[in-house]
Amino acid sequence: MATDTRVILICSGKGGVGKTTLTANLGISLARQGLTTAVLDADFGLRNLDLLLGLENRIVYTAQEVLEEECRLDQALVKHKQESNLSLLPAGNPRMLDWLKPDDMKRIVDMLKEQFNYVLIDCPAGVEDGFKNAMAASQEAIVVTNPEVSAVRDADRVIGLLNTNSIKPVQLVLNRVRPKMMANQEMLSINDVTDILALPLLGLVLEDEQIIVSTNRGEPLTLNSVNSPAAKCYLNIAKRLQGEDIPLIDPLKESSGFGAKFRRLMQTKIF
Amino acid sequence: MTMTLRDIINKLLRRQPASASTARERLQLVLAHDRSDLSTELLDQMRKEILEVVAKYVEIDVDEGAVSLETEDRMTALVANLPIKRTMTGQIQLKEPPKQSEEETEGTDQKS
């Protein structure tokens, strides 16, 4: 039995910022470090985590059947083919709406805690019941946002709710960073976002076309394309979660040459 | 409010500022409102009432005055900037003369 299981909520408020992709890649990265990890898809209305992990055809039962004692937990857990430390548990079936309550979520997470080092909860978008259920079972949280006004605004709402529910620590992942646009000051900078949201930065993830390829295949980047820019970022985030001191990538240094030097000069703060 | 070399050059050339600074300013404003949970109407009403109260004591430049919400480090503050034209000394009388302050000093005496 794992005694000090970490239960981490992965949330964002706004949809489409990369929660599920982060959950899948973080799950794989932690599992690769030898840590038993369960990823729980709390978004049973529109579930996608199974698809990103390539496990969509292997789901037989969900957490709902476990809670109703129609099956055992290990029958509902879907073990990843290549990474046996990683298991997926869907919260429910898309056809069964509104059955899940905060207490159900707590019960299922308590069961998972007995077997796993990490439980990552992929939270549905929004700040309504789906989010509240997922939050009820969580100890700490990772807020994912993009350097865009709407994503940052929604993240701020979520952070307010996490704070009032005493979830801590709450850390930030800044996703879909485009170094060139940031250097041209046509995208909110890392400091802009961390200053506004007042959260410690767990990591940033560079925009990477390979993400689309990986979702097409149902193979997270951290599984087979570990050298792609985004995969490196995800691996770093997993290491930092484990307490390793990995320096952040400086997006301005990602682009090199005269152009990059000039853009850096233009970013000099005068006052 | 920070300014970068690019912002200054843009200003000198009268070009539009880079959009990141616009995003930053818009976000700060909208978050101050989101966090305080005050609607624009309520804020307007409060602004009016604050001005009315202040106007009893000093003559203020209403056009130059501003009452706004500012936010930093997840703390929201109500900031009023009200330029005073002149004070209304001699025209107003204290409602409850020294009595209140006496009570206060008594209180502190007892503590010490």
mmCIF file of N, CA, C and O in Angstrom, chain A residues 158-202:
data_model
loop_
_atom_site.group_PDB
_atom_site.id
_atom_site.type_symbol
_atom_site.label_atom_id
_atom_site.label_comp_id
_atom_site.label_asym_id
_atom_site.label_seq_id
_atom_site.Cartn_x
_atom_site.Cartn_y
_atom_site.Cartn_z
ATOM 1 N N VAL A 158 -10.720 29.822 -11.300
ATOM 2 C CA VAL A 158 -10.469 28.503 -10.728
ATOM 3 C C VAL A 158 -9.543 28.608 -9.510
ATOM 4 O O VAL A 158 -9.778 27.974 -8.487
ATOM 5 N N ILE A 159 -8.520 29.444 -9.610
ATOM 6 C CA ILE A 159 -7.569 29.600 -8.501
ATOM 7 C C ILE A 159 -8.298 30.131 -7.265
ATOM 8 O O ILE A 159 -8.073 29.676 -6.145
ATOM 9 N N GLY A 160 -9.212 31.079 -7.491
ATOM 10 C CA GLY A 160 -10.004 31.601 -6.379
ATOM 11 C C GLY A 160 -10.775 30.487 -5.680
ATOM 12 O O GLY A 160 -10.788 30.406 -4.451
ATOM 13 N N LEU A 161 -11.386 29.593 -6.468
ATOM 14 C CA LEU A 161 -12.159 28.483 -5.889
ATOM 15 C C LEU A 161 -11.243 27.491 -5.173
ATOM 16 O O LEU A 161 -11.580 26.977 -4.100
ATOM 17 N N LEU A 162 -10.077 27.218 -5.746
ATOM 18 C CA LEU A 162 -9.137 26.291 -5.107
ATOM 19 C C LEU A 162 -8.676 26.857 -3.772
ATOM 20 O O LEU A 162 -8.573 26.132 -2.780
ATOM 21 N N ASN A 163 -8.412 28.173 -3.751
ATOM 22 C CA ASN A 163 -7.966 28.806 -2.507
ATOM 23 C C ASN A 163 -9.030 28.720 -1.424
ATOM 24 O O ASN A 163 -8.722 28.399 -0.273
ATOM 25 N N THR A 164 -10.295 28.992 -1.794
ATOM 26 C CA THR A 164 -11.332 28.960 -0.762
ATOM 27 C C THR A 164 -11.596 27.531 -0.291
ATOM 28 O O THR A 164 -12.125 27.327 0.786
ATOM 29 N N ASN A 165 -11.206 26.539 -1.086
ATOM 30 C CA ASN A 165 -11.392 25.150 -0.657
ATOM 31 C C ASN A 165 -10.119 24.540 -0.083
ATOM 32 O O ASN A 165 -10.010 23.312 0.031
ATOM 33 N N SER A 166 -9.158 25.405 0.246
ATOM 34 C CA SER A 166 -7.908 24.990 0.908
ATOM 35 C C SER A 166 -7.147 23.902 0.164
ATOM 36 O O SER A 166 -6.561 23.023 0.778
ATOM 37 N N ILE A 167 -7.191 23.927 -1.161
ATOM 38 C CA ILE A 167 -6.371 23.014 -1.939
ATOM 39 C C ILE A 167 -4.968 23.623 -2.022
ATOM 40 O O ILE A 167 -4.827 24.770 -2.455
ATOM 41 N N LYS A 168 -3.958 22.877 -1.575
ATOM 42 C CA LYS A 168 -2.610 23.393 -1.738
ATOM 43 C C LYS A 168 -1.574 22.281 -1.688
ATOM 44 O O LYS A 168 -1.817 21.279 -1.031
ATOM 45 N N PRO A 169 -0.455 22.484 -2.386
ATOM 46 C CA PRO A 169 -0.118 23.670 -3.160
ATOM 47 C C PRO A 169 -0.867 23.720 -4.492
ATOM 48 O O PRO A 169 -1.269 22.684 -5.010
ATOM 49 N N VAL A 170 -1.038 24.929 -4.998
ATOM 50 C CA VAL A 170 -1.579 25.116 -6.343
ATOM 51 C C VAL A 170 -0.438 25.660 -7.197
ATOM 52 O O VAL A 170 0.167 26.670 -6.851
ATOM 53 N N GLN A 171 -0.107 24.920 -8.256
ATOM 54 C CA GLN A 171 0.999 25.343 -9.110
ATOM 55 C C GLN A 171 0.505 25.562 -10.535
ATOM 56 O O GLN A 171 -0.536 25.050 -10.924
ATOM 57 N N LEU A 172 1.294 26.316 -11.289
ATOM 58 C CA LEU A 172 0.867 26.728 -12.623
ATOM 59 C C LEU A 172 1.686 26.039 -13.711
ATOM 60 O O LEU A 172 2.898 25.906 -13.600
ATOM 61 N N VAL A 173 0.990 25.595 -14.761
ATOM 62 C CA VAL A 173 1.682 25.163 -15.977
ATOM 63 C C VAL A 173 1.213 26.070 -17.111
ATOM 64 O O VAL A 173 0.023 26.195 -17.363
ATOM 65 N N LEU A 174 2.177 26.731 -17.741
ATOM 66 C CA LEU A 174 1.857 27.614 -18.857
ATOM 67 C C LEU A 174 2.070 26.834 -20.144
ATOM 68 O O LEU A 174 3.192 26.460 -20.483
ATOM 69 N N ASN A 175 0.966 26.589 -20.835
ATOM 70 C CA ASN A 175 0.980 25.693 -21.992
ATOM 71 C C ASN A 175 0.953 26.490 -23.307
ATOM 72 O O ASN A 175 0.497 27.622 -23.332
ATOM 73 N N ARG A 176 1.410 25.851 -24.372
ATOM 74 C CA ARG A 176 1.366 26.426 -25.721
ATOM 75 C C ARG A 176 2.133 27.742 -25.837
ATOM 76 O O ARG A 176 1.644 28.712 -26.420
ATOM 77 N N VAL A 177 3.321 27.753 -25.268
ATOM 78 C CA VAL A 177 4.168 28.940 -25.329
ATOM 79 C C VAL A 177 4.829 29.032 -26.707
ATOM 80 O O VAL A 177 5.423 28.069 -27.175
ATOM 81 N N ARG A 178 4.695 30.173 -27.354
ATOM 82 C CA ARG A 178 5.359 30.406 -28.639
ATOM 83 C C ARG A 178 6.479 31.409 -28.419
ATOM 84 O O ARG A 178 6.227 32.614 -28.311
ATOM 85 N N PRO A 179 7.724 30.920 -28.358
ATOM 86 C CA PRO A 179 8.856 31.787 -28.007
ATOM 87 C C PRO A 179 8.959 33.022 -28.899
ATOM 88 O O PRO A 179 9.213 34.120 -28.402
ATOM 89 N N LYS A 180 8.746 32.853 -30.200
ATOM 90 C CA LYS A 180 8.943 33.972 -31.105
ATOM 91 C C LYS A 180 7.925 35.087 -30.832
ATOM 92 O O LYS A 180 8.257 36.261 -30.793
ATOM 93 N N MET A 181 6.654 34.665 -30.632
ATOM 94 C CA MET A 181 5.626 35.672 -30.358
ATOM 95 C C MET A 181 5.875 36.359 -29.034
ATOM 96 O O MET A 181 5.641 37.556 -28.879
ATOM 97 N N MET A 182 6.358 35.580 -28.047
ATOM 98 C CA MET A 182 6.662 36.191 -26.754
ATOM 99 C C MET A 182 7.783 37.207 -26.905
ATOM 100 O O MET A 182 7.735 38.297 -26.341
ATOM 101 N N ALA A 183 8.805 36.828 -27.692
ATOM 102 C CA ALA A 183 9.939 37.730 -27.891
ATOM 103 C C ALA A 183 9.498 39.007 -28.597
ATOM 104 O O ALA A 183 10.007 40.083 -28.327
ATOM 105 N N ASN A 184 8.522 38.896 -29.474
ATOM 106 C CA ASN A 184 8.006 40.082 -30.164
ATOM 107 C C ASN A 184 6.987 40.838 -29.337
ATOM 108 O O ASN A 184 6.388 41.795 -29.822
ATOM 109 N N GLN A 185 6.769 40.364 -28.140
ATOM 110 C CA GLN A 185 5.774 40.960 -27.240
ATOM 111 C C GLN A 185 4.390 40.995 -27.859
ATOM 112 O O GLN A 185 3.615 41.927 -27.649
ATOM 113 N N GLU A 186 4.098 39.969 -28.626
ATOM 114 C CA GLU A 186 2.745 39.822 -29.160
ATOM 115 C C GLU A 186 2.038 38.686 -28.433
ATOM 116 O O GLU A 186 1.008 38.190 -28.868
ATOM 117 N N MET A 187 2.625 38.237 -27.331
ATOM 118 C CA MET A 187 2.001 37.201 -26.496
ATOM 119 C C MET A 187 2.375 37.533 -25.053
ATOM 120 O O MET A 187 3.501 37.970 -24.787
ATOM 121 N N LEU A 188 1.428 37.332 -24.142
ATOM 122 C CA LEU A 188 1.703 37.575 -22.722
ATOM 123 C C LEU A 188 2.966 36.818 -22.322
ATOM 124 O O LEU A 188 3.139 35.662 -22.685
ATOM 125 N N SER A 189 3.851 37.462 -21.584
ATOM 126 C CA SER A 189 5.097 36.808 -21.198
ATOM 127 C C SER A 189 4.859 35.891 -19.995
ATOM 128 O O SER A 189 3.806 35.934 -19.363
ATOM 129 N N ILE A 190 5.874 35.081 -19.692
ATOM 130 C CA ILE A 190 5.767 34.183 -18.539
ATOM 131 C C ILE A 190 5.570 34.991 -17.262
ATOM 132 O O ILE A 190 4.724 34.669 -16.430
ATOM 133 N N ASN A 191 6.342 36.078 -17.131
ATOM 134 C CA ASN A 191 6.197 36.920 -15.944
ATOM 135 C C ASN A 191 4.830 37.574 -15.871
ATOM 136 O O ASN A 191 4.263 37.703 -14.783
ATOM 137 N N ASP A 192 4.310 38.004 -17.011
ATOM 138 C CA ASP A 192 2.971 38.594 -17.015
ATOM 139 C C ASP A 192 1.988 37.630 -16.365
ATOM 140 O O ASP A 192 1.221 37.996 -15.481
ATOM 141 N N VAL A 193 2.016 36.381 -16.831
ATOM 142 C CA VAL A 193 1.030 35.400 -16.365
ATOM 143 C C VAL A 193 1.258 35.037 -14.893
ATOM 144 O O VAL A 193 0.319 35.018 -14.101
ATOM 145 N N THR A 194 2.512 34.803 -14.514
ATOM 146 C CA THR A 194 2.744 34.420 -13.109
ATOM 147 C C THR A 194 2.463 35.597 -12.175
ATOM 148 O O THR A 194 1.968 35.397 -11.068
ATOM 149 N N ASP A 195 2.761 36.815 -12.618
ATOM 150 C CA ASP A 195 2.460 37.989 -11.787
ATOM 151 C C ASP A 195 0.958 38.140 -11.591
ATOM 152 O O ASP A 195 0.476 38.370 -10.487
ATOM 153 N N ILE A 196 0.223 38.025 -12.687
ATOM 154 C CA ILE A 196 -1.221 38.242 -12.620
ATOM 155 C C ILE A 196 -1.886 37.164 -11.765
ATOM 156 O O ILE A 196 -2.717 37.455 -10.918
ATOM 157 N N LEU A 197 -1.492 35.909 -11.960
ATOM 158 C CA LEU A 197 -2.154 34.824 -11.242
ATOM 159 C C LEU A 197 -1.532 34.559 -9.873
ATOM 160 O O LEU A 197 -2.122 33.862 -9.046
ATOM 161 N N ALA A 198 -0.355 35.110 -9.632
ATOM 162 C CA ALA A 198 0.343 34.956 -8.348
ATOM 163 C C ALA A 198 0.461 33.502 -7.919
ATOM 164 O O ALA A 198 0.118 33.129 -6.801
ATOM 165 N N LEU A 199 0.924 32.682 -8.842
ATOM 166 C CA LEU A 199 1.132 31.256 -8.540
ATOM 167 C C LEU A 199 2.570 30.882 -8.881
ATOM 168 O O LEU A 199 3.151 31.436 -9.804
ATOM 169 N N PRO A 200 3.141 29.913 -8.146
ATOM 170 C CA PRO A 200 4.460 29.419 -8.541
ATOM 171 C C PRO A 200 4.360 28.625 -9.844
ATOM 172 O O PRO A 200 3.396 27.888 -10.054
ATOM 173 N N LEU A 201 5.359 28.806 -10.694
ATOM 174 C CA LEU A 201 5.341 28.150 -12.001
ATOM 175 C C LEU A 201 5.978 26.765 -11.904
ATOM 176 O O LEU A 201 7.150 26.639 -11.583
ATOM 177 N N LEU A 202 5.176 25.746 -12.174
ATOM 178 C CA LEU A 202 5.703 24.379 -12.160
ATOM 179 C C LEU A 202 6.423 24.079 -13.473
ATOM 180 O O LEU A 202 7.347 23.282 -13.523
#
